[in-house]
JSON list of C-alpha atoms and ligand atoms in Angstrom, two decimals:
[
{"chain": "A", "resi": 1, "resn": "MET", "atom": "CA", "xyz": [14.06, -8.54, -14.12]},
{"chain": "A", "resi": 2, "resn": "ILE", "atom": "CA", "xyz": [13.91, -6.75, -10.79]},
{"chain": "A", "resi": 3, "resn": "ILE", "atom": "CA", "xyz": [10.69, -6.77, -8.78]},
{"chain": "A", "resi": 4, "resn": "ASN", "atom": "CA", "xyz": [9.98, -5.34, -5.36]},
{"chain": "A", "resi": 5, "resn": "ALA", "atom": "CA", "xyz": [8.18, -8.26, -3.71]},
{"chain": "A", "resi": 6, "resn": "MET", "atom": "CA", "xyz": [6.60, -5.85, -1.22]},
{"chain": "A", "resi": 7, "resn": "GLU", "atom": "CA", "xyz": [4.54, -4.36, -4.05]},
{"chain": "A", "resi": 8, "resn": "LYS", "atom": "CA", "xyz": [2.65, -7.60, -4.64]},
{"chain": "A", "resi": 9, "resn": "ILE", "atom": "CA", "xyz": [2.44, -8.35, -0.92]},
{"chain": "A", "resi": 10, "resn": "MET", "atom": "CA", "xyz": [0.95, -4.91, -0.23]},
{"chain": "A", "resi": 11, "resn": "LEU", "atom": "CA", "xyz": [-1.50, -5.21, -3.12]},
{"chain": "A", "resi": 12, "resn": "ASP", "atom": "CA", "xyz": [-2.70, -8.53, -1.67]},
{"chain": "A", "resi": 13, "resn": "LEU", "atom": "CA", "xyz": [-2.97, -7.04, 1.81]},
{"chain": "A", "resi": 14, "resn": "LEU", "atom": "CA", "xyz": [-4.90, -4.03, 0.54]},
{"chain": "A", "resi": 15, "resn": "ASP", "atom": "CA", "xyz": [-7.26, -6.34, -1.31]},
{"chain": "A", "resi": 16, "resn": "GLU", "atom": "CA", "xyz": [-7.76, -8.36, 1.86]},
{"chain": "A", "resi": 17, "resn": "TYR", "atom": "CA", "xyz": [-8.25, -5.43, 4.22]},
{"chain": "A", "resi": 18, "resn": "LYS", "atom": "CA", "xyz": [-9.81, -2.69, 2.09]},
{"chain": "A", "resi": 19, "resn": "ASP", "atom": "CA", "xyz": [-13.29, -3.28, 3.50]},
{"chain": "A", "resi": 20, "resn": "LYS", "atom": "CA", "xyz": [-11.96, -2.79, 7.02]},
{"chain": "A", "resi": 21, "resn": "LEU", "atom": "CA", "xyz": [-9.87, 0.30, 6.32]},
{"chain": "A", "resi": 22, "resn": "GLN", "atom": "CA", "xyz": [-12.81, 2.74, 6.03]},
{"chain": "A", "resi": 23, "resn": "LEU", "atom": "CA", "xyz": [-11.53, 4.25, 2.81]},
{"chain": "A", "resi": 24, "resn": "THR", "atom": "CA", "xyz": [-13.00, 7.55, 1.65]},
{"chain": "A", "resi": 25, "resn": "CYS", "atom": "CA", "xyz": [-12.47, 6.61, -1.98]},
{"chain": "A", "resi": 26, "resn": "THR", "atom": "CA", "xyz": [-11.70, 3.22, -3.53]},
{"chain": "A", "resi": 27, "resn": "CYS", "atom": "CA", "xyz": [-10.90, 4.29, -7.09]},
{"chain": "A", "resi": 28, "resn": "ASN", "atom": "CA", "xyz": [-7.76, 2.86, -8.74]},
{"chain": "A", "resi": 29, "resn": "GLU", "atom": "CA", "xyz": [-5.89, 6.10, -8.29]},
{"chain": "A", "resi": 30, "resn": "CYS", "atom": "CA", "xyz": [-6.47, 6.22, -4.55]},
{"chain": "A", "resi": 31, "resn": "MET", "atom": "CA", "xyz": [-5.61, 2.53, -4.22]},
{"chain": "A", "resi": 32, "resn": "ASP", "atom": "CA", "xyz": [-2.35, 3.20, -6.08]},
{"chain": "A", "resi": 33, "resn": "ASP", "atom": "CA", "xyz": [-1.66, 6.19, -3.82]},
{"chain": "A", "resi": 34, "resn": "ILE", "atom": "CA", "xyz": [-2.08, 4.01, -0.74]},
{"chain": "A", "resi": 35, "resn": "ILE", "atom": "CA", "xyz": [0.26, 1.36, -2.18]},
{"chain": "A", "resi": 36, "resn": "ALA", "atom": "CA", "xyz": [2.86, 3.95, -3.25]},
{"chain": "A", "resi": 37, "resn": "LEU", "atom": "CA", "xyz": [2.80, 5.66, 0.13]},
{"chain": "A", "resi": 38, "resn": "THR", "atom": "CA", "xyz": [3.07, 2.34, 1.97]},
{"chain": "A", "resi": 39, "resn": "LEU", "atom": "CA", "xyz": [5.94, 1.16, -0.23]},
{"chain": "A", "resi": 40, "resn": "ASN", "atom": "CA", "xyz": [7.81, 4.39, 0.51]},
{"chain": "A", "resi": 41, "resn": "ASN", "atom": "CA", "xyz": [7.58, 3.49, 4.18]},
{"chain": "A", "resi": 42, "resn": "VAL", "atom": "CA", "xyz": [8.60, -0.16, 4.17]},
{"chain": "A", "resi": 43, "resn": "GLN", "atom": "CA", "xyz": [11.89, -1.82, 3.42]},
{"chain": "A", "resi": 44, "resn": "PRO", "atom": "CA", "xyz": [11.85, -3.05, -0.20]},
{"chain": "A", "resi": 45, "resn": "ARG", "atom": "CA", "xyz": [12.52, -6.76, -0.80]},
{"chain": "A", "resi": 46, "resn": "TYR", "atom": "CA", "xyz": [13.81, -7.15, -4.33]},
{"chain": "A", "resi": 47, "resn": "VAL", "atom": "CA", "xyz": [13.59, -10.45, -6.18]},
{"chain": "A", "resi": 48, "resn": "THR", "atom": "CA", "xyz": [14.54, -11.45, -9.70]},
{"chain": "A", "resi": 49, "resn": "ASN", "atom": "CA", "xyz": [11.40, -13.27, -10.77]},
{"chain": "A", "resi": 50, "resn": "LYS", "atom": "CA", "xyz": [7.74, -13.48, -9.81]},
{"chain": "A", "resi": 51, "resn": "GLU", "atom": "CA", "xyz": [7.96, -16.99, -8.35]},
{"chain": "A", "resi": 52, "resn": "LYS", "atom": "CA", "xyz": [10.31, -15.74, -5.66]},
{"chain": "A", "resi": 53, "resn": "ILE", "atom": "CA", "xyz": [7.67, -13.33, -4.36]},
{"chain": "A", "resi": 54, "resn": "MET", "atom": "CA", "xyz": [5.92, -16.31, -2.82]},
{"chain": "A", "resi": 55, "resn": "TYR", "atom": "CA", "xyz": [9.00, -17.17, -0.77]},
{"chain": "A", "resi": 56, "resn": "ILE", "atom": "CA", "xyz": [9.19, -13.64, 0.55]},
{"chain": "A", "resi": 57, "resn": "LYS", "atom": "CA", "xyz": [5.49, -13.71, 1.32]},
{"chain": "A", "resi": 58, "resn": "ALA", "atom": "CA", "xyz": [5.79, -17.06, 3.06]},
{"chain": "A", "resi": 59, "resn": "SER", "atom": "CA", "xyz": [8.50, -15.65, 5.27]},
{"chain": "A", "resi": 60, "resn": "TYR", "atom": "CA", "xyz": [6.00, -13.09, 6.57]},
{"chain": "A", "resi": 61, "resn": "VAL", "atom": "CA", "xyz": [3.19, -15.51, 7.34]},
{"chain": "A", "resi": 62, "resn": "ASP", "atom": "CA", "xyz": [2.28, -15.85, 11.03]},
{"chain": "A", "resi": 63, "resn": "LYS", "atom": "CA", "xyz": [4.92, -13.41, 12.02]},
{"chain": "A", "resi": 64, "resn": "GLN", "atom": "CA", "xyz": [4.87, -10.11, 13.78]},
{"chain": "A", "resi": 65, "resn": "GLU", "atom": "CA", "xyz": [6.23, -8.46, 10.65]},
{"chain": "A", "resi": 66, "resn": "MET", "atom": "CA", "xyz": [2.99, -9.22, 8.83]},
{"chain": "A", "resi": 67, "resn": "THR", "atom": "CA", "xyz": [1.05, -7.42, 11.54]},
{"chain": "A", "resi": 68, "resn": "SER", "atom": "CA", "xyz": [3.37, -4.43, 11.30]},
{"chain": "A", "resi": 69, "resn": "LEU", "atom": "CA", "xyz": [2.85, -4.36, 7.52]},
{"chain": "A", "resi": 70, "resn": "VAL", "atom": "CA", "xyz": [-0.91, -4.23, 8.03]},
{"chain": "A", "resi": 71, "resn": "VAL", "atom": "CA", "xyz": [-0.46, -1.43, 10.56]},
{"chain": "A", "resi": 72, "resn": "LYS", "atom": "CA", "xyz": [1.67, 0.52, 8.03]},
{"chain": "A", "resi": 73, "resn": "LEU", "atom": "CA", "xyz": [-0.93, -0.06, 5.36]},
{"chain": "A", "resi": 74, "resn": "ALA", "atom": "CA", "xyz": [-3.71, 1.16, 7.66]},
{"chain": "A", "resi": 75, "resn": "GLU", "atom": "CA", "xyz": [-1.72, 4.31, 8.53]},
{"chain": "A", "resi": 76, "resn": "CYS", "atom": "CA", "xyz": [-1.14, 5.12, 4.86]},
{"chain": "A", "resi": 77, "resn": "ALA", "atom": "CA", "xyz": [-4.75, 4.32, 3.97]},
{"chain": "A", "resi": 78, "resn": "LYS", "atom": "CA", "xyz": [-5.83, 6.85, 6.58]},
{"chain": "A", "resi": 79, "resn": "ILE", "atom": "CA", "xyz": [-3.51, 9.55, 5.22]},
{"chain": "A", "resi": 80, "resn": "VAL", "atom": "CA", "xyz": [-4.86, 9.06, 1.67]},
{"chain": "A", "resi": 81, "resn": "SER", "atom": "CA", "xyz": [-8.45, 8.78, 2.91]},
{"chain": "A", "resi": 82, "resn": "ASP", "atom": "CA", "xyz": [-8.14, 12.05, 4.82]},
{"chain": "A", "resi": 83, "resn": "ARG", "atom": "CA", "xyz": [-7.04, 13.82, 1.63]},
{"chain": "A", "resi": 84, "resn": "PRO", "atom": "CA", "xyz": [-7.77, 11.80, -1.53]},
{"chain": "A", "resi": 85, "resn": "LEU", "atom": "CA", "xyz": [-5.79, 13.11, -4.49]},
{"chain": "A", "resi": 86, "resn": "CYS", "atom": "CA", "xyz": [-7.84, 11.62, -7.31]},
{"chain": "A", "resi": 87, "resn": "LYS", "atom": "CA", "xyz": [-9.93, 13.67, -9.74]},
{"chain": "A", "resi": 88, "resn": "THR", "atom": "CA", "xyz": [-13.09, 13.08, -7.76]},
{"chain": "A", "resi": 89, "resn": "TYR", "atom": "CA", "xyz": [-11.63, 14.86, -4.75]},
{"chain": "A", "resi": 90, "resn": "GLN", "atom": "CA", "xyz": [-8.83, 16.94, -6.25]},
{"chain": "A", "resi": 91, "resn": "LYS", "atom": "CA", "xyz": [-10.74, 20.22, -6.22]},
{"chain": "A", "resi": 92, "resn": "ARG", "atom": "CA", "xyz": [-10.85, 20.09, -2.45]},
{"chain": "A", "resi": 93, "resn": "VAL", "atom": "CA", "xyz": [-7.11, 19.99, -1.86]},
{"chain": "A", "resi": 94, "resn": "ASP", "atom": "CA", "xyz": [-4.40, 22.44, -2.79]},
{"chain": "A", "resi": 95, "resn": "ALA", "atom": "CA", "xyz": [-0.92, 21.55, -4.01]},
{"chain": "A", "resi": 96, "resn": "ASN", "atom": "CA", "xyz": [0.68, 21.86, -0.57]},
{"chain": "A", "resi": 97, "resn": "GLU", "atom": "CA", "xyz": [-1.47, 19.10, 0.77]},
{"chain": "A", "resi": 98, "resn": "MET", "atom": "CA", "xyz": [-0.27, 16.73, -1.94]},
{"chain": "A", "resi": 99, "resn": "SER", "atom": "CA", "xyz": [3.20, 16.72, -0.43]},
{"chain": "A", "resi": 100, "resn": "TYR", "atom": "CA", "xyz": [2.74, 13.37, 1.26]},
{"chain": "A", "resi": 101, "resn": "LEU", "atom": "CA", "xyz": [3.42, 11.59, -2.00]},
{"chain": "B", "resi": 201, "resn": "ZN", "atom": "ZN1", "xyz": [-10.18, 8.24, -5.46]}
]
C-alpha cells in the first residue's frame, strides 16, 4: 500500500484553515480541486501504511516547512476561488481557464 502522506496532511490543514482562506465555494469538488492543486505543487512524501503518516506530520510540527505548506495551500485556494470549476460555477468559465488543473 502506497500513500502520499501529504494528502492527509493537506486535508487536515485545509480543514483547519478553510474559514480563514476566504473561499468562494466550499463544495466537495472545490475542496478536492484545492487539495489536488496543492499536492501538484509540493514534494510528495510516500509511506507504506496510514500509521506512518503521523510520523511525517510530526516532523512538520513547529517547523518552517509547516508554514510554507500553509502558504502553498492559501495560494492554491486563491487560484481555485478565483475560478471555481464545480458545477455551480462552471458556466462562468471556459475550457482554457481550467488549465490550472
Ligand atoms: Zn464549488
